[in-house]
Amino acid sequence: MGSEDHRAEHGHRRPASPAGAACCLPGALGLFRFPDTTSRLHAAAKAQTLGLLLVLVGAAAQMPGRHAPVLLLVALFQLFTAPISSQIIGRTAYRTHGVDRDLLLRDELADRPARDGVSLHGHDRPQWDDEAER
């Protein structure tokens, strides 16, 4: 089987890698262009995850089958870690006033800081004790 036959055989699977790159590009641009943390998280988590999965499908189509388990592990790692890291970053941004709460349609964490004994509403930021730092 010549290299031309091999390329023709897998030619129908080739669009996956360029499609993945095409998904990653708007996600990367969104990180720079969007104004707030929640919009940037959405761009990073959704577009980058889909883009990486499509690139992995394209790579799997062009590699020997023995590499498929490694690519599957990379895909699973991405699917499990992207939502977790987005949740942690979003919660941290919320607690440190990196999120404009007036733009939220529903604020499910509004009573959480008060329940935890921390006042984070309005512009009440924690005050640092300058004497303790010296």
C-alpha positions as YAML, in Angstrom:
chain: A
units: angstrom
residues:
- id: 1
  name: MET
  ca: [0.00, 0.00, 0.00]
- id: 2
  name: GLY
  ca: [1.60, 3.30, -1.11]
- id: 3
  name: SER
  ca: [1.57, 6.56, 0.81]
- id: 4
  name: GLU
  ca: [-1.02, 7.96, -1.63]
- id: 5
  name: ASP
  ca: [-3.37, 5.07, -0.85]
- id: 6
  name: HIS
  ca: [-2.86, 5.60, 2.88]
- id: 7
  name: ARG
  ca: [-3.66, 9.33, 2.58]
- id: 8
  name: ALA
  ca: [-6.74, 8.65, 0.46]
- id: 9
  name: GLU
  ca: [-7.94, 6.07, 2.95]
- id: 10
  name: HIS
  ca: [-7.80, 8.56, 5.85]
- id: 11
  name: GLY
  ca: [-8.65, 11.66, 3.82]
- id: 12
  name: HIS
  ca: [-12.23, 11.81, 5.04]
- id: 13
  name: ARG
  ca: [-11.04, 12.25, 8.64]
- id: 14
  name: ARG
  ca: [-8.59, 15.09, 8.01]
- id: 15
  name: PRO
  ca: [-11.00, 18.00, 8.60]
- id: 16
  name: ALA
  ca: [-11.01, 17.27, 12.35]
- id: 17
  name: SER
  ca: [-7.66, 18.94, 13.06]
- id: 18
  name: PRO
  ca: [-8.34, 22.16, 11.11]
- id: 19
  name: ALA
  ca: [-11.82, 22.29, 12.64]
- id: 20
  name: GLY
  ca: [-10.26, 21.95, 16.09]
- id: 21
  name: ALA
  ca: [-7.85, 24.77, 15.33]
- id: 22
  name: ALA
  ca: [-10.76, 26.84, 14.05]
- id: 23
  name: CYS
  ca: [-12.55, 26.30, 17.39]
- id: 24
  name: CYS
  ca: [-9.47, 27.21, 19.43]
- id: 25
  name: LEU
  ca: [-8.86, 30.49, 17.61]
- id: 26
  name: PRO
  ca: [-12.11, 32.25, 18.64]
- id: 27
  name: GLY
  ca: [-11.64, 30.93, 22.18]
- id: 28
  name: ALA
  ca: [-8.17, 32.45, 22.34]
- id: 29
  name: LEU
  ca: [-9.44, 35.73, 20.90]
- id: 30
  name: GLY
  ca: [-12.26, 35.72, 23.46]
- id: 31
  name: LEU
  ca: [-9.72, 35.60, 26.27]
- id: 32
  name: PHE
  ca: [-8.35, 38.92, 25.06]
- id: 33
  name: ARG
  ca: [-11.53, 40.60, 23.87]
- id: 34
  name: PHE
  ca: [-14.18, 39.78, 26.46]
- id: 35
  name: PRO
  ca: [-14.54, 42.31, 29.27]
- id: 36
  name: ASP
  ca: [-15.13, 40.17, 32.35]
- id: 37
  name: THR
  ca: [-13.99, 36.96, 33.99]
- id: 38
  name: THR
  ca: [-17.15, 34.95, 33.40]
- id: 39
  name: SER
  ca: [-17.14, 35.67, 29.65]
- id: 40
  name: ARG
  ca: [-13.46, 34.79, 29.42]
- id: 41
  name: LEU
  ca: [-14.03, 31.53, 31.30]
- id: 42
  name: HIS
  ca: [-16.79, 30.60, 28.89]
- id: 43
  name: ALA
  ca: [-14.55, 31.28, 25.88]
- id: 44
  name: ALA
  ca: [-11.66, 29.34, 27.34]
- id: 45
  name: ALA
  ca: [-13.54, 26.33, 28.66]
- id: 46
  name: LYS
  ca: [-15.98, 25.69, 25.85]
- id: 47
  name: ALA
  ca: [-14.05, 26.54, 22.71]
- id: 48
  name: GLN
  ca: [-10.69, 25.22, 23.86]
- id: 49
  name: THR
  ca: [-12.12, 21.90, 25.05]
- id: 50
  name: LEU
  ca: [-13.99, 21.31, 21.80]
- id: 51
  name: GLY
  ca: [-10.99, 22.43, 19.78]
- id: 52
  name: LEU
  ca: [-8.61, 20.12, 21.60]
- id: 53
  name: LEU
  ca: [-10.96, 17.16, 21.24]
- id: 54
  name: LEU
  ca: [-11.23, 17.75, 17.48]
- id: 55
  name: VAL
  ca: [-7.44, 18.05, 17.18]
- id: 56
  name: LEU
  ca: [-7.09, 14.77, 19.09]
- id: 57
  name: VAL
  ca: [-9.59, 13.08, 16.74]
- id: 58
  name: GLY
  ca: [-7.57, 14.34, 13.79]
- id: 59
  name: ALA
  ca: [-4.35, 13.08, 15.38]
- id: 60
  name: ALA
  ca: [-5.90, 9.70, 16.15]
- id: 61
  name: ALA
  ca: [-6.97, 9.35, 12.51]
- id: 62
  name: GLN
  ca: [-3.39, 9.80, 11.34]
- id: 63
  name: MET
  ca: [-1.59, 7.75, 13.98]
- id: 64
  name: PRO
  ca: [-1.33, 4.01, 14.52]
- id: 65
  name: GLY
  ca: [-4.05, 2.48, 16.65]
- id: 66
  name: ARG
  ca: [-1.65, 1.70, 19.50]
- id: 67
  name: HIS
  ca: [-1.55, 5.44, 20.36]
- id: 68
  name: ALA
  ca: [-5.32, 5.69, 20.77]
- id: 69
  name: PRO
  ca: [-5.32, 4.95, 24.54]
- id: 70
  name: VAL
  ca: [-2.91, 7.82, 25.20]
- id: 71
  name: LEU
  ca: [-5.03, 10.23, 23.14]
- id: 72
  name: LEU
  ca: [-8.13, 9.01, 24.95]
- id: 73
  name: LEU
  ca: [-6.47, 9.71, 28.31]
- id: 74
  name: VAL
  ca: [-5.58, 13.23, 27.18]
- id: 75
  name: ALA
  ca: [-9.18, 13.81, 26.08]
- id: 76
  name: LEU
  ca: [-10.59, 12.49, 29.37]
- id: 77
  name: PHE
  ca: [-8.14, 14.58, 31.38]
- id: 78
  name: GLN
  ca: [-9.26, 17.69, 29.50]
- id: 79
  name: LEU
  ca: [-12.95, 16.86, 29.94]
- id: 80
  name: PHE
  ca: [-12.53, 16.38, 33.69]
- id: 81
  name: THR
  ca: [-10.17, 19.25, 34.50]
- id: 82
  name: ALA
  ca: [-11.60, 22.09, 32.38]
- id: 83
  name: PRO
  ca: [-14.92, 22.34, 34.27]
- id: 84
  name: ILE
  ca: [-13.23, 21.97, 37.66]
- id: 85
  name: SER
  ca: [-10.65, 24.66, 37.01]
- id: 86
  name: SER
  ca: [-13.34, 26.96, 35.55]
- id: 87
  name: GLN
  ca: [-15.43, 26.46, 38.69]
- id: 88
  name: ILE
  ca: [-12.50, 27.31, 40.96]
- id: 89
  name: ILE
  ca: [-11.50, 30.38, 38.94]
- id: 90
  name: GLY
  ca: [-15.11, 31.58, 38.76]
- id: 91
  name: ARG
  ca: [-15.68, 31.14, 42.48]
- id: 92
  name: THR
  ca: [-12.45, 32.96, 43.28]
- id: 93
  name: ALA
  ca: [-13.38, 35.82, 40.94]
- id: 94
  name: TYR
  ca: [-16.80, 36.03, 42.60]
- id: 95
  name: ARG
  ca: [-15.36, 36.15, 46.10]
- id: 96
  name: THR
  ca: [-12.74, 38.76, 45.20]
- id: 97
  name: HIS
  ca: [-15.19, 41.00, 43.32]
- id: 98
  name: GLY
  ca: [-13.86, 40.11, 39.89]
- id: 99
  name: VAL
  ca: [-17.45, 39.56, 38.73]
- id: 100
  name: ASP
  ca: [-19.91, 42.42, 38.24]
- id: 101
  name: ARG
  ca: [-22.90, 41.02, 40.10]
- id: 102
  name: ASP
  ca: [-25.27, 43.48, 38.46]
- id: 103
  name: LEU
  ca: [-24.75, 41.64, 35.15]
- id: 104
  name: LEU
  ca: [-25.74, 38.24, 36.58]
- id: 105
  name: LEU
  ca: [-29.21, 37.00, 35.69]
- id: 106
  name: ARG
  ca: [-29.31, 34.77, 38.76]
- id: 107
  name: ASP
  ca: [-26.90, 34.93, 41.69]
- id: 108
  name: GLU
  ca: [-26.91, 31.52, 43.34]
- id: 109
  name: LEU
  ca: [-24.02, 32.45, 45.62]
- id: 110
  name: ALA
  ca: [-25.55, 35.68, 46.98]
- id: 111
  name: ASP
  ca: [-26.36, 34.22, 50.40]
- id: 112
  name: ARG
  ca: [-23.33, 31.91, 50.57]
- id: 113
  name: PRO
  ca: [-20.74, 34.43, 51.90]
- id: 114
  name: ALA
  ca: [-23.18, 35.66, 54.56]
- id: 115
  name: ARG
  ca: [-23.90, 32.07, 55.55]
- id: 116
  name: ASP
  ca: [-20.15, 31.45, 55.77]
- id: 117
  name: GLY
  ca: [-19.71, 34.58, 57.89]
- id: 118
  name: VAL
  ca: [-17.94, 36.63, 55.20]
- id: 119
  name: SER
  ca: [-19.37, 39.92, 53.95]
- id: 120
  name: LEU
  ca: [-18.62, 40.31, 50.26]
- id: 121
  name: HIS
  ca: [-21.63, 42.31, 49.03]
- id: 122
  name: GLY
  ca: [-21.27, 45.72, 47.49]
- id: 123
  name: HIS
  ca: [-17.73, 46.97, 47.58]
- id: 124
  name: ASP
  ca: [-16.81, 45.55, 50.98]
- id: 125
  name: ARG
  ca: [-13.40, 44.11, 50.28]
- id: 126
  name: PRO
  ca: [-11.41, 42.55, 53.05]
- id: 127
  name: GLN
  ca: [-9.12, 45.13, 54.61]
- id: 128
  name: TRP
  ca: [-5.52, 44.12, 55.08]
- id: 129
  name: ASP
  ca: [-3.94, 44.74, 58.42]
- id: 130
  name: ASP
  ca: [-0.85, 46.84, 57.62]
- id: 131
  name: GLU
  ca: [0.54, 46.36, 61.10]
- id: 132
  name: ALA
  ca: [0.42, 42.54, 60.80]
- id: 133
  name: GLU
  ca: [2.41, 42.66, 57.54]
- id: 134
  name: ARG
  ca: [5.30, 44.64, 59.05]
...
